[in-house]
């Protein structure tokens, strides 16, 4: 039986019997969807560490899903029942999360995120990737304005993308993007440059779009000044 590590952000797979629909199957990732539980990625060792995933220790050369998009599989007794055998999560792993970075507002027009949500092709539309990048910067500054705008409207995009937007609203993303956002917010140019190359290699359009989202949000930050640093007017 293959064993996996489960993200705390992954949808619950309990003892009861559930039916999951296969949204997509790639050599390194299997995307399962349940109408009530949400989107569950199973990823191999070399795949992107999606913040909501079950991660397997085996590489794609050793792991065969045995299913294709449109198939239906079941879970039971905390296991995903694949044709080749059950997969059980036996431990948890902690997804990457941006560091808090003071207090500021990301002052973008109210329509900025709404106009991008669901915009583009594929499982993770380009507009959603920009939103995810911006959400990380907003989370770091304790600003919920972008999250408040998009979370109620996630039915406008794909199940996978919606799950990643929810994770980004809590500060979680793939490690390379988190490293890039942290480095940019801290002013570490060398670290930002190194992380940027890894992010740019994500998907066909996702990498550049994620970086754009980070940069747009950083460019629209308005730092909150501490009241203790505000000078009182001179008294006559």
Coordinates of N, CA and C in Angstrom, one line a residue, residues 38-207:
X38 N -14.5 19.0 -1.8 CA -13.6 19.9 -2.6 C -12.6 19.1 -3.4
X39 N -11.5 19.8 -3.7 CA -10.4 19.3 -4.6 C -9.3 18.7 -3.8
X40 N -8.9 17.5 -4.2 CA -7.8 16.8 -3.5 C -6.7 16.4 -4.6
X41 N -5.6 17.0 -4.5 CA -4.5 16.6 -5.4 C -3.6 15.5 -4.7
X42 N -3.3 14.5 -5.5 CA -2.3 13.5 -5.1 C -1.0 13.8 -5.9
X43 N 0.1 14.0 -5.3 CA 1.3 14.4 -6.1 C 2.5 13.5 -5.8
X44 N 3.3 13.2 -6.8 CA 4.5 12.4 -6.6 C 5.6 13.2 -6.0
X45 N 6.7 12.5 -5.8 CA 7.8 13.1 -5.1 C 8.4 14.3 -5.8
X46 N 8.4 14.3 -7.2 CA 9.1 15.4 -7.9 C 8.1 16.5 -8.3
X47 N 6.8 16.3 -8.0 CA 5.8 17.3 -8.4 C 5.8 18.6 -7.5
X48 N 5.2 19.6 -8.0 CA 5.0 20.8 -7.1 C 4.3 20.5 -5.8
X49 N 4.8 21.0 -4.7 CA 4.2 20.7 -3.4 C 3.0 21.7 -3.2
X50 N 1.9 21.3 -3.9 CA 0.7 22.1 -3.8 C 0.3 22.1 -2.3
X51 N -0.2 23.3 -1.8 CA -0.4 23.4 -0.4 C -1.6 22.6 0.1
X52 N -2.4 22.0 -0.8 CA -3.6 21.2 -0.4 C -3.4 19.8 -0.6
X53 N -2.2 19.3 -1.0 CA -2.0 18.0 -1.5 C -1.7 16.9 -0.5
X54 N -2.0 15.7 -1.0 CA -1.4 14.5 -0.4 C -0.1 14.3 -1.2
X55 N 1.0 14.1 -0.5 CA 2.3 13.9 -1.2 C 2.8 12.5 -1.0
X56 N 3.2 11.9 -2.1 CA 3.7 10.5 -2.1 C 5.2 10.5 -2.2
X57 N 5.8 9.5 -1.5 CA 7.3 9.5 -1.5 C 7.9 9.0 -2.8
X58 N 7.1 8.3 -3.7 CA 7.6 7.7 -4.9 C 7.5 8.7 -6.0
X59 N 8.4 8.5 -7.0 CA 8.5 9.3 -8.2 C 7.4 8.8 -9.2
X60 N 7.2 9.6 -10.2 CA 6.2 9.3 -11.2 C 6.6 8.0 -12.0
X61 N 7.9 7.7 -12.0 CA 8.3 6.5 -12.7 C 7.9 5.2 -12.0
X62 N 7.6 5.3 -10.7 CA 7.2 4.2 -10.0 C 5.7 4.2 -9.6
X63 N 5.0 5.3 -9.8 CA 3.6 5.4 -9.4 C 2.8 5.5 -10.7
X64 N 1.8 4.6 -10.7 CA 0.8 4.6 -11.8 C -0.6 4.8 -11.2
X65 N -1.3 5.8 -11.7 CA -2.6 6.1 -11.1 C -3.6 5.1 -11.6
X66 N -3.6 4.7 -12.8 CA -4.5 3.7 -13.4 C -5.9 4.3 -13.7
X67 N -6.0 5.6 -13.7 CA -7.3 6.3 -14.0 C -7.0 7.4 -14.9
X68 N -8.1 7.9 -15.5 CA -8.1 9.1 -16.4 C -9.2 10.1 -16.1
X69 N -9.1 11.2 -16.7 CA -10.1 12.3 -16.5 C -11.4 11.7 -16.8
X70 N -12.4 12.0 -15.9 CA -13.8 11.5 -16.2 C -14.1 10.2 -15.4
X71 N -13.1 9.5 -14.9 CA -13.3 8.3 -14.1 C -13.8 8.6 -12.8
X72 N -14.3 7.6 -12.1 CA -14.8 7.8 -10.7 C -14.1 6.8 -9.8
X73 N -13.6 7.2 -8.7 CA -13.0 6.3 -7.7 C -13.6 6.6 -6.3
X74 N -13.3 5.7 -5.4 CA -13.9 5.8 -4.1 C -12.8 6.0 -3.0
X75 N -13.2 6.5 -1.9 CA -12.3 6.5 -0.7 C -13.1 5.8 0.4
X76 N -12.3 5.1 1.3 CA -13.0 4.4 2.4 C -11.9 4.1 3.4
X77 N -12.3 4.2 4.7 CA -11.4 3.9 5.8 C -10.1 4.7 5.7
X78 N -10.2 6.0 5.4 CA -9.1 7.0 5.3 C -8.1 6.7 4.1
X79 N -8.6 5.9 3.1 CA -7.7 5.6 2.0 C -8.4 6.0 0.7
X80 N -7.6 6.4 -0.3 CA -8.0 6.6 -1.7 C -7.8 5.3 -2.4
X81 N -8.9 4.7 -2.9 CA -8.9 3.4 -3.5 C -8.6 3.5 -5.0
X82 N -7.3 3.5 -5.4 CA -6.9 3.5 -6.8 C -6.9 2.1 -7.3
X83 N -7.0 1.9 -8.7 CA -7.0 0.5 -9.2 C -5.8 -0.3 -8.8
X84 N -4.6 0.4 -8.7 CA -3.4 -0.3 -8.4 C -3.3 -0.7 -6.9
X85 N -4.2 -0.1 -6.1 CA -4.2 -0.3 -4.6 C -4.5 0.9 -3.9
X86 N -4.8 0.8 -2.6 CA -5.2 2.0 -1.8 C -4.0 2.8 -1.5
X87 N -4.3 4.1 -1.3 CA -3.3 5.1 -0.8 C -3.8 5.7 0.5
X88 N -2.9 5.6 1.5 CA -3.3 6.0 2.9 C -2.4 7.1 3.3
X89 N -3.0 8.2 3.9 CA -2.2 9.2 4.5 C -1.8 8.8 5.9
X90 N -0.5 8.7 6.2 CA -0.1 8.2 7.5 C 0.6 9.3 8.4
X91 N 0.8 10.5 7.8 CA 1.4 11.6 8.5 C 1.0 12.9 7.8
X92 N 1.3 14.0 8.4 CA 1.0 15.3 7.8 C 2.3 16.0 7.4
X93 N 2.2 16.9 6.5 CA 3.3 17.8 6.1 C 2.8 19.2 6.2
X94 N 3.7 20.1 6.4 CA 3.3 21.5 6.6 C 3.7 22.3 5.3
X95 N 2.6 22.8 4.6 CA 2.9 23.6 3.4 C 3.6 24.9 3.7
X96 N 4.3 25.4 2.7 CA 5.0 26.7 2.8 C 4.0 27.9 3.0
X97 N 4.4 28.8 3.9 CA 3.5 29.9 4.2 C 4.3 31.2 4.3
X98 N 3.8 32.3 3.8 CA 4.6 33.6 3.8 C 4.6 34.1 5.2
X99 N 5.7 34.8 5.5 CA 5.9 35.4 6.8 C 5.1 36.7 6.9
X100 N 4.6 37.0 8.0 CA 4.0 38.3 8.3 C 5.0 39.4 8.1
X101 N 4.6 40.5 7.5 CA 5.6 41.6 7.2 C 5.0 42.9 7.6
X102 N 4.8 43.1 8.9 CA 4.2 44.4 9.3 C 2.7 44.5 9.0
X103 N 2.3 45.8 8.9 CA 0.9 46.0 8.6 C 0.7 47.0 7.5
X104 N 0.0 46.7 6.5 CA -0.2 47.6 5.4 C -1.4 47.2 4.6
X105 N -1.9 48.0 3.8 CA -3.1 47.8 2.9 C -2.6 47.6 1.5
X106 N -3.1 46.7 0.7 CA -2.9 46.6 -0.7 C -4.0 47.3 -1.4
X107 N -3.8 48.5 -1.8 CA -4.8 49.4 -2.3 C -5.0 49.3 -3.8
X108 N -5.7 48.2 -4.2 CA -6.1 48.0 -5.6 C -7.6 48.3 -5.7
X109 N -8.0 48.7 -7.0 CA -9.4 48.9 -7.2 C -10.3 47.7 -6.8
X110 N -11.5 47.9 -6.2 CA -12.3 46.8 -5.8 C -12.6 45.8 -6.9
X111 N -12.5 46.3 -8.2 CA -12.8 45.4 -9.3 C -11.6 44.6 -9.8
X112 N -10.4 44.9 -9.2 CA -9.2 44.3 -9.8 C -9.3 42.8 -9.7
X113 N -9.6 42.2 -8.6 CA -9.6 40.8 -8.4 C -10.8 40.2 -9.1
X114 N -12.0 40.8 -9.0 CA -13.2 40.3 -9.6 C -13.0 40.2 -11.1
X115 N -12.4 41.2 -11.7 CA -12.2 41.2 -13.2 C -11.3 40.0 -13.6
X116 N -10.4 39.6 -12.8 CA -9.4 38.5 -13.1 C -9.9 37.1 -12.8
X117 N -10.8 37.0 -11.9 CA -11.2 35.7 -11.4 C -11.7 34.8 -12.5
X118 N -11.1 33.6 -12.7 CA -11.5 32.7 -13.8 C -11.1 33.1 -15.1
X119 N -10.3 34.1 -15.3 CA -9.9 34.6 -16.6 C -8.7 33.9 -17.1
X120 N -8.8 33.1 -18.2 CA -7.7 32.4 -18.8 C -8.1 30.9 -19.0
X121 N -7.2 30.1 -19.5 CA -7.5 28.7 -19.8 C -6.8 27.8 -18.8
X122 N -7.2 26.6 -18.9 CA -6.6 25.5 -18.1 C -7.1 25.4 -16.7
X123 N -6.5 24.5 -15.9 CA -7.0 24.2 -14.6 C -6.7 25.3 -13.6
X124 N -5.7 26.1 -13.9 CA -5.4 27.3 -13.1 C -5.3 28.5 -14.0
X125 N -6.5 29.2 -14.3 CA -6.5 30.3 -15.2 C -5.5 31.4 -14.8
X126 N -4.9 32.1 -15.8 CA -3.9 33.1 -15.6 C -4.3 34.2 -14.6
X127 N -5.6 34.6 -14.7 CA -6.0 35.7 -13.8 C -6.0 35.2 -12.4
X128 N -6.4 33.9 -12.1 CA -6.3 33.4 -10.8 C -4.9 33.3 -10.2
X129 N -4.0 33.0 -11.1 CA -2.6 33.0 -10.6 C -2.1 34.4 -10.2
X130 N -2.5 35.4 -10.9 CA -2.2 36.8 -10.4 C -2.8 37.1 -9.1
X131 N -4.1 36.6 -8.9 CA -4.8 36.8 -7.6 C -4.0 36.1 -6.5
X132 N -3.6 34.9 -6.8 CA -2.8 34.1 -5.7 C -1.6 34.9 -5.3
X133 N -0.8 35.4 -6.3 CA 0.4 36.1 -5.9 C 0.1 37.3 -5.1
X134 N -1.0 38.1 -5.4 CA -1.4 39.3 -4.7 C -1.9 38.9 -3.3
X135 N -2.6 37.8 -3.2 CA -3.1 37.4 -1.9 C -2.0 37.1 -0.9
X136 N -0.9 36.5 -1.4 CA 0.2 36.3 -0.4 C 0.8 37.6 0.2
X137 N 0.9 38.6 -0.7 CA 1.4 39.9 -0.2 C 0.4 40.5 0.7
X138 N -0.9 40.4 0.4 CA -1.9 40.9 1.3 C -1.9 40.2 2.6
X139 N -1.8 38.9 2.6 CA -1.8 38.2 3.9 C -0.6 38.6 4.8
X140 N 0.6 38.7 4.1 CA 1.8 39.1 4.9 C 1.6 40.5 5.6
X141 N 0.7 41.4 5.1 CA 0.5 42.6 5.7 C -0.8 42.7 6.4
X142 N -1.4 41.6 6.7 CA -2.7 41.6 7.5 C -3.8 42.3 6.8
X143 N -3.8 42.2 5.5 CA -4.9 42.9 4.7 C -5.8 41.8 4.1
X144 N -7.1 41.9 4.3 CA -8.0 40.8 3.8 C -8.9 41.4 2.7
X145 N -8.6 42.5 2.2 CA -9.5 43.1 1.2 C -9.6 42.3 -0.1
X146 N -8.5 41.8 -0.6 CA -8.6 40.9 -1.8 C -9.3 39.6 -1.5
X147 N -9.0 39.0 -0.4 CA -9.7 37.8 0.0 C -11.2 38.0 0.1
X148 N -11.5 39.1 0.7 CA -13.0 39.4 0.9 C -13.7 39.6 -0.4
X149 N -13.0 40.1 -1.4 CA -13.6 40.3 -2.7 C -13.7 39.0 -3.5
X150 N -12.8 38.1 -3.4 CA -12.8 36.9 -4.3 C -13.4 35.6 -3.7
X151 N -13.2 35.4 -2.4 CA -13.7 34.1 -1.8 C -15.1 33.9 -2.0
X152 N -16.0 34.8 -1.9 CA -17.4 34.5 -2.2 C -17.8 34.2 -3.6
X153 N -16.8 34.4 -4.6 CA -17.1 34.2 -6.0 C -16.3 33.1 -6.6
X154 N -15.8 32.2 -5.8 CA -15.0 31.1 -6.4 C -15.7 30.1 -7.2
X155 N -17.0 30.1 -7.3 CA -17.7 29.3 -8.2 C -17.5 29.7 -9.7
X156 N -16.9 30.8 -9.9 CA -16.6 31.3 -11.2 C -15.4 30.7 -11.8
X157 N -14.6 29.9 -11.1 CA -13.4 29.4 -11.6 C -13.3 27.9 -11.4
X158 N -12.2 27.3 -11.8 CA -12.1 25.8 -11.7 C -12.0 25.4 -10.2
X159 N -12.3 24.1 -10.0 CA -12.1 23.6 -8.6 C -10.7 23.6 -8.1
X160 N -9.7 23.3 -9.0 CA -8.3 23.3 -8.6 C -7.9 24.8 -8.2
X161 N -8.3 25.7 -9.1 CA -7.8 27.1 -8.9 C -8.5 27.6 -7.7
X162 N -9.8 27.3 -7.5 CA -10.5 27.8 -6.3 C -9.8 27.3 -5.0
X163 N -9.3 26.1 -5.0 CA -8.6 25.6 -3.8 C -7.3 26.3 -3.5
X164 N -6.6 26.7 -4.6 CA -5.3 27.4 -4.5 C -5.5 28.8 -4.1
X165 N -6.6 29.4 -4.5 CA -6.9 30.8 -4.1 C -7.3 30.8 -2.6
X166 N -8.1 29.8 -2.2 CA -8.4 29.7 -0.7 C -7.1 29.6 0.1
X167 N -6.2 28.7 -0.4 CA -4.9 28.5 0.3 C -4.1 29.8 0.4
X168 N -4.0 30.5 -0.8 CA -3.3 31.8 -0.8 C -3.8 32.8 0.1
X169 N -5.2 32.8 0.3 CA -5.8 33.8 1.2 C -5.4 33.6 2.6
X170 N -4.9 32.4 2.9 CA -4.4 32.1 4.2 C -2.8 32.1 4.3
X171 N -2.2 32.6 3.2 CA -0.8 32.7 3.1 C 0.0 31.5 2.6
X172 N -0.7 30.5 2.1 CA 0.0 29.3 1.7 C 0.1 29.2 0.1
X173 N 1.2 28.6 -0.3 CA 1.4 28.4 -1.8 C 2.6 27.5 -1.9
X174 N 2.9 27.2 -3.2 CA 4.1 26.3 -3.4 C 5.3 27.0 -2.9
X175 N 6.3 26.2 -2.4 CA 7.5 26.8 -1.8 C 8.2 27.9 -2.5
X176 N 8.4 27.7 -3.8 CA 9.1 28.7 -4.6 C 8.5 30.0 -4.6
X177 N 7.1 30.0 -4.7 CA 6.4 31.3 -4.7 C 6.5 32.0 -3.3
X178 N 6.3 31.2 -2.3 CA 6.5 31.7 -0.9 C 7.8 32.3 -0.7
X179 N 8.9 31.6 -1.2 CA 10.2 32.1 -1.0 C 10.4 33.4 -1.8
X180 N 9.8 33.5 -3.0 CA 9.9 34.8 -3.8 C 9.2 35.9 -3.1
X181 N 8.0 35.7 -2.6 CA 7.2 36.7 -1.9 C 8.0 37.2 -0.6
X182 N 8.4 36.2 0.1 CA 9.2 36.6 1.4 C 10.4 37.4 1.0
X183 N 11.1 37.0 0.0 CA 12.4 37.7 -0.4 C 12.1 39.2 -0.8
X184 N 11.0 39.3 -1.7 CA 10.7 40.6 -2.1 C 10.2 41.5 -1.0
X185 N 9.4 41.0 -0.1 CA 8.9 41.8 1.0 C 10.0 42.2 2.0
X186 N 11.1 41.4 2.1 CA 12.2 41.7 3.0 C 13.3 42.5 2.3
X187 N 13.2 42.6 1.0 CA 14.2 43.4 0.3 C 15.5 42.6 0.0
X188 N 15.4 41.3 0.0 CA 16.5 40.4 -0.3 C 16.6 40.1 -1.8
X189 N 17.3 40.9 -2.5 CA 17.3 40.8 -3.9 C 17.9 39.5 -4.4
X190 N 19.0 39.0 -3.8 CA 19.6 37.8 -4.2 C 18.7 36.6 -4.0
X191 N 18.0 36.5 -2.9 CA 17.1 35.4 -2.7 C 15.9 35.5 -3.6
X192 N 15.4 36.8 -3.9 CA 14.3 36.9 -4.8 C 14.7 36.5 -6.2
X193 N 15.9 36.8 -6.6 CA 16.3 36.4 -8.0 C 16.4 34.9 -8.1
X194 N 16.9 34.2 -7.1 CA 17.0 32.8 -7.1 C 15.7 32.1 -7.1
X195 N 14.7 32.6 -6.3 CA 13.4 32.1 -6.3 C 12.6 32.3 -7.5
X196 N 12.9 33.5 -8.1 CA 12.1 33.9 -9.3 C 12.3 32.9 -10.5
X197 N 13.5 32.4 -10.6 CA 13.7 31.4 -11.7 C 12.9 30.1 -11.5
X198 N 12.8 29.7 -10.3 CA 12.0 28.5 -10.0 C 10.5 28.7 -10.3
X199 N 10.0 29.9 -9.9 CA 8.6 30.2 -10.1 C 8.3 30.4 -11.6
X200 N 9.2 31.0 -12.3 CA 8.9 31.2 -13.8 C 8.8 29.9 -14.5
X201 N 9.3 28.8 -14.0 CA 9.2 27.5 -14.7 C 7.9 26.7 -14.4
X202 N 7.0 27.3 -13.6 CA 5.7 26.7 -13.2 C 4.7 26.8 -14.4
X203 N 4.3 25.7 -14.9 CA 3.3 25.7 -15.9 C 3.6 26.5 -17.2
X204 N 2.6 26.7 -18.0 CA 2.8 27.4 -19.2 C 2.7 28.9 -19.0
X205 N 1.7 29.4 -18.3 CA 1.6 30.8 -18.0 C 1.5 31.1 -16.5
X206 N 1.5 30.1 -15.6 CA 1.3 30.3 -14.2 C 2.4 31.0 -13.6
X207 N 3.7 30.6 -13.9 CA 4.8 31.2 -13.2 C 4.9 32.7 -13.4

